[in-house]
Amino acid sequence: MKVLAAYLKGATYKELLEKAGILEETASPSPKKDKPLSEYESLFFYELEKLREEDKKKALEHMRYLRYLAEQQK
């Protein structure tokens, strides 16, 4: 995410984690921000670094869609 944040104008690492649903959006600092990444998160970010900028944007869109689907199933 840190690599992706550098490519997205004005987006911070924390904001990307919040938008991806990894962190809950809060106005105050969250204790989750120091939480180590899971195996899945680490793999995702490792693979994400290999993508072109256009494909990184598509990956973010897919993540948002998957989160939407998960919310619909609740």
Backbone as JSON Lines, residues from 0, in Angstrom:
{"i":0,"aa":"M","n":[0.82,-1.19,0.0],"ca":[0.0,0.0,0.0],"c":[0.86,1.25,0.0]}
{"i":1,"aa":"K","n":[2.0,1.18,0.69],"ca":[2.86,2.36,0.71],"c":[3.3,2.72,-0.69]}
{"i":2,"aa":"V","n":[3.61,1.72,-1.5],"ca":[4.01,1.97,-2.89],"c":[2.84,2.56,-3.66]}
{"i":3,"aa":"L","n":[1.67,2.01,-3.48],"ca":[0.49,2.51,-4.17],"c":[0.17,3.93,-3.73]}
{"i":4,"aa":"A","n":[0.3,4.23,-2.46],"ca":[0.02,5.57,-1.94],"c":[0.9,6.61,-2.62]}
{"i":5,"aa":"A","n":[2.14,6.23,-2.9],"ca":[3.06,7.16,-3.54],"c":[2.59,7.53,-4.95]}
{"i":6,"aa":"Y","n":[1.88,6.63,-5.61],"ca":[1.41,6.87,-6.98],"c":[0.08,7.61,-7.04]}
{"i":7,"aa":"L","n":[-0.7,7.51,-6.0],"ca":[-2.0,8.17,-5.99],"c":[-1.85,9.56,-5.36]}
{"i":8,"aa":"K","n":[-2.15,10.55,-6.13],"ca":[-1.94,11.94,-5.71],"c":[-2.69,12.27,-4.43]}
{"i":9,"aa":"G","n":[-1.95,12.65,-3.41],"ca":[-2.55,13.11,-2.18],"c":[-3.07,12.03,-1.24]}
{"i":10,"aa":"A","n":[-3.02,10.77,-1.65],"ca":[-3.52,9.69,-0.8],"c":[-2.42,9.23,0.16]}
{"i":11,"aa":"T","n":[-2.79,9.06,1.4],"ca":[-1.82,8.55,2.37],"c":[-1.97,7.04,2.5]}
{"i":12,"aa":"Y","n":[-0.97,6.42,3.07],"ca":[-0.98,4.98,3.32],"c":[-2.2,4.61,4.15]}
{"i":13,"aa":"K","n":[-2.46,5.36,5.21],"ca":[-3.6,5.09,6.09],"c":[-4.93,5.22,5.34]}
{"i":14,"aa":"E","n":[-5.05,6.24,4.5],"ca":[-6.28,6.43,3.74],"c":[-6.55,5.25,2.82]}
{"i":15,"aa":"L","n":[-5.5,4.73,2.18],"ca":[-5.68,3.59,1.29],"c":[-6.11,2.35,2.06]}
{"i":16,"aa":"L","n":[-5.52,2.15,3.24],"ca":[-5.92,1.01,4.07],"c":[-7.38,1.14,4.48]}
{"i":17,"aa":"E","n":[-7.8,2.36,4.79],"ca":[-9.19,2.59,5.17],"c":[-10.12,2.33,3.99]}
{"i":18,"aa":"K","n":[-9.76,2.84,2.81],"ca":[-10.61,2.66,1.63],"c":[-10.69,1.21,1.21]}
{"i":19,"aa":"A","n":[-9.62,0.45,1.44],"ca":[-9.61,-0.97,1.09],"c":[-10.34,-1.81,2.12]}
{"i":20,"aa":"G","n":[-10.72,-1.18,3.24],"ca":[-11.45,-1.9,4.27],"c":[-10.57,-2.64,5.25]}
{"i":21,"aa":"I","n":[-9.27,-2.39,5.2],"ca":[-8.34,-3.05,6.11],"c":[-8.38,-2.35,7.47]}
{"i":22,"aa":"L","n":[-8.51,-1.04,7.44],"ca":[-8.68,-0.24,8.66],"c":[-10.05,0.4,8.64]}
{"i":23,"aa":"E","n":[-10.64,0.56,9.81],"ca":[-11.88,1.29,9.89],"c":[-11.57,2.78,9.84]}
{"i":24,"aa":"E","n":[-12.39,3.52,9.12],"ca":[-12.19,4.96,9.05],"c":[-12.52,5.58,10.39]}
{"i":25,"aa":"T","n":[-11.58,6.35,10.93],"ca":[-11.78,7.01,12.21],"c":[-11.21,8.42,12.15]}
{"i":26,"aa":"A","n":[-11.74,9.26,13.0],"ca":[-11.21,10.62,13.09],"c":[-9.97,10.65,13.97]}
{"i":27,"aa":"S","n":[-9.84,9.69,14.87],"ca":[-8.69,9.64,15.76],"c":[-7.78,8.47,15.38]}
{"i":28,"aa":"P","n":[-6.53,8.51,15.82],"ca":[-5.62,7.41,15.5],"c":[-6.16,6.08,15.99]}
{"i":29,"aa":"S","n":[-5.98,5.06,15.18],"ca":[-6.48,3.74,15.5],"c":[-5.35,2.83,15.95]}
{"i":30,"aa":"P","n":[-5.57,2.01,16.98],"ca":[-4.53,1.07,17.4],"c":[-4.26,0.0,16.35]}
{"i":31,"aa":"K","n":[-5.18,-0.17,15.36],"ca":[-4.99,-1.15,14.31],"c":[-3.85,-0.79,13.36]}
{"i":32,"aa":"K","n":[-3.47,0.5,13.3],"ca":[-2.49,0.9,12.3],"c":[-1.13,0.25,12.53]}
{"i":33,"aa":"D","n":[-0.81,-0.18,13.73],"ca":[0.44,-0.83,14.01],"c":[0.33,-2.35,13.93]}
{"i":34,"aa":"K","n":[-0.84,-2.85,13.61],"ca":[-1.08,-4.28,13.51],"c":[-0.3,-4.84,12.32]}
{"i":35,"aa":"P","n":[0.42,-5.94,12.51],"ca":[1.15,-6.52,11.38],"c":[0.18,-7.03,10.32]}
{"i":36,"aa":"L","n":[0.62,-7.03,9.09],"ca":[-0.21,-7.49,7.99],"c":[-0.38,-9.0,8.05]}
{"i":37,"aa":"S","n":[-1.55,-9.45,7.64],"ca":[-1.79,-10.9,7.56],"c":[-1.03,-11.47,6.37]}
{"i":38,"aa":"E","n":[-1.02,-12.77,6.27],"ca":[-0.36,-13.44,5.14],"c":[-1.0,-12.99,3.82]}
{"i":39,"aa":"Y","n":[-2.33,-12.88,3.8],"ca":[-3.03,-12.46,2.59],"c":[-2.71,-11.02,2.21]}
{"i":40,"aa":"E","n":[-2.69,-10.15,3.21],"ca":[-2.37,-8.74,2.95],"c":[-0.95,-8.59,2.42]}
{"i":41,"aa":"S","n":[-0.03,-9.28,3.03],"ca":[1.37,-9.21,2.59],"c":[1.51,-9.69,1.14]}
{"i":42,"aa":"L","n":[0.86,-10.8,0.83],"ca":[0.92,-11.34,-0.53],"c":[0.3,-10.36,-1.51]}
{"i":43,"aa":"F","n":[-0.84,-9.78,-1.15],"ca":[-1.5,-8.82,-2.02],"c":[-0.59,-7.63,-2.32]}
{"i":44,"aa":"F","n":[0.02,-7.07,-1.28],"ca":[0.87,-5.91,-1.48],"c":[2.13,-6.26,-2.26]}
{"i":45,"aa":"Y","n":[2.67,-7.45,-2.03],"ca":[3.84,-7.9,-2.77],"c":[3.51,-7.99,-4.26]}
{"i":46,"aa":"E","n":[2.39,-8.58,-4.58],"ca":[1.98,-8.72,-5.98],"c":[1.61,-7.37,-6.59]}
{"i":47,"aa":"L","n":[1.01,-6.51,-5.8],"ca":[0.6,-5.19,-6.27],"c":[1.79,-4.37,-6.75]}
{"i":48,"aa":"E","n":[2.91,-4.5,-6.07],"ca":[4.1,-3.74,-6.45],"c":[4.58,-4.07,-7.86]}
{"i":49,"aa":"K","n":[4.23,-5.23,-8.38],"ca":[4.68,-5.67,-9.69],"c":[3.85,-5.1,-10.83]}
{"i":50,"aa":"L","n":[2.71,-4.49,-10.51],"ca":[1.78,-4.02,-11.53],"c":[2.11,-2.63,-12.05]}
{"i":51,"aa":"R","n":[1.63,-2.38,-13.28],"ca":[1.72,-1.03,-13.84],"c":[0.7,-0.15,-13.13]}
{"i":52,"aa":"E","n":[0.87,1.15,-13.24],"ca":[-0.02,2.1,-12.56],"c":[-1.48,1.87,-12.93]}
{"i":53,"aa":"E","n":[-1.74,1.69,-14.2],"ca":[-3.12,1.46,-14.67],"c":[-3.71,0.21,-14.02]}
{"i":54,"aa":"D","n":[-2.92,-0.84,-13.92],"ca":[-3.39,-2.08,-13.33],"c":[-3.57,-1.95,-11.82]}
{"i":55,"aa":"K","n":[-2.76,-1.12,-11.18],"ca":[-2.94,-0.87,-9.74],"c":[-4.29,-0.22,-9.47]}
{"i":56,"aa":"K","n":[-4.67,0.7,-10.34],"ca":[-5.97,1.35,-10.18],"c":[-7.09,0.35,-10.36]}
{"i":57,"aa":"K","n":[-6.94,-0.57,-11.32],"ca":[-7.95,-1.61,-11.53],"c":[-8.03,-2.53,-10.3]}
{"i":58,"aa":"A","n":[-6.88,-2.86,-9.73],"ca":[-6.86,-3.72,-8.54],"c":[-7.61,-3.04,-7.4]}
{"i":59,"aa":"L","n":[-7.42,-1.74,-7.22],"ca":[-8.12,-1.02,-6.17],"c":[-9.63,-1.02,-6.42]}
{"i":60,"aa":"E","n":[-10.03,-0.87,-7.68],"ca":[-11.45,-0.93,-8.01],"c":[-12.03,-2.3,-7.68]}
{"i":61,"aa":"H","n":[-11.28,-3.35,-7.98],"ca":[-11.74,-4.71,-7.69],"c":[-11.88,-4.92,-6.18]}
{"i":62,"aa":"M","n":[-10.93,-4.41,-5.42],"ca":[-11.0,-4.54,-3.96],"c":[-12.24,-3.84,-3.42]}
{"i":63,"aa":"R","n":[-12.52,-2.67,-3.94],"ca":[-13.72,-1.95,-3.5],"c":[-14.98,-2.73,-3.84]}
{"i":64,"aa":"Y","n":[-14.99,-3.35,-5.02],"ca":[-16.15,-4.14,-5.43],"c":[-16.32,-5.37,-4.54]}
{"i":65,"aa":"L","n":[-15.22,-6.04,-4.23],"ca":[-15.29,-7.21,-3.35],"c":[-15.79,-6.82,-1.96]}
{"i":66,"aa":"R","n":[-15.37,-5.67,-1.48],"ca":[-15.86,-5.2,-0.18],"c":[-17.35,-4.91,-0.26]}
{"i":67,"aa":"Y","n":[-17.78,-4.31,-1.36],"ca":[-19.22,-4.05,-1.56],"c":[-20.0,-5.35,-1.52]}
{"i":68,"aa":"L","n":[-19.52,-6.38,-2.23],"ca":[-20.21,-7.67,-2.24],"c":[-20.27,-8.27,-0.84]}
{"i":69,"aa":"A","n":[-19.19,-8.16,-0.1],"ca":[-19.17,-8.69,1.27],"c":[-20.18,-7.97,2.14]}
{"i":70,"aa":"E","n":[-20.31,-6.67,1.97],"ca":[-21.28,-5.9,2.75],"c":[-22.71,-6.32,2.4]}
{"i":71,"aa":"Q","n":[-22.95,-6.66,1.15],"ca":[-24.28,-7.06,0.71],"c":[-24.68,-8.41,1.3]}
{"i":72,"aa":"Q","n":[-23.72,-9.25,1.61],"ca":[-24.01,-10.58,2.14],"c":[-24.28,-10.57,3.64]}
{"i":73,"aa":"K","n":[-24.01,-9.46,4.31],"ca":[-24.23,-9.37,5.76],"c":[-25.7,-9.3,6.1]}
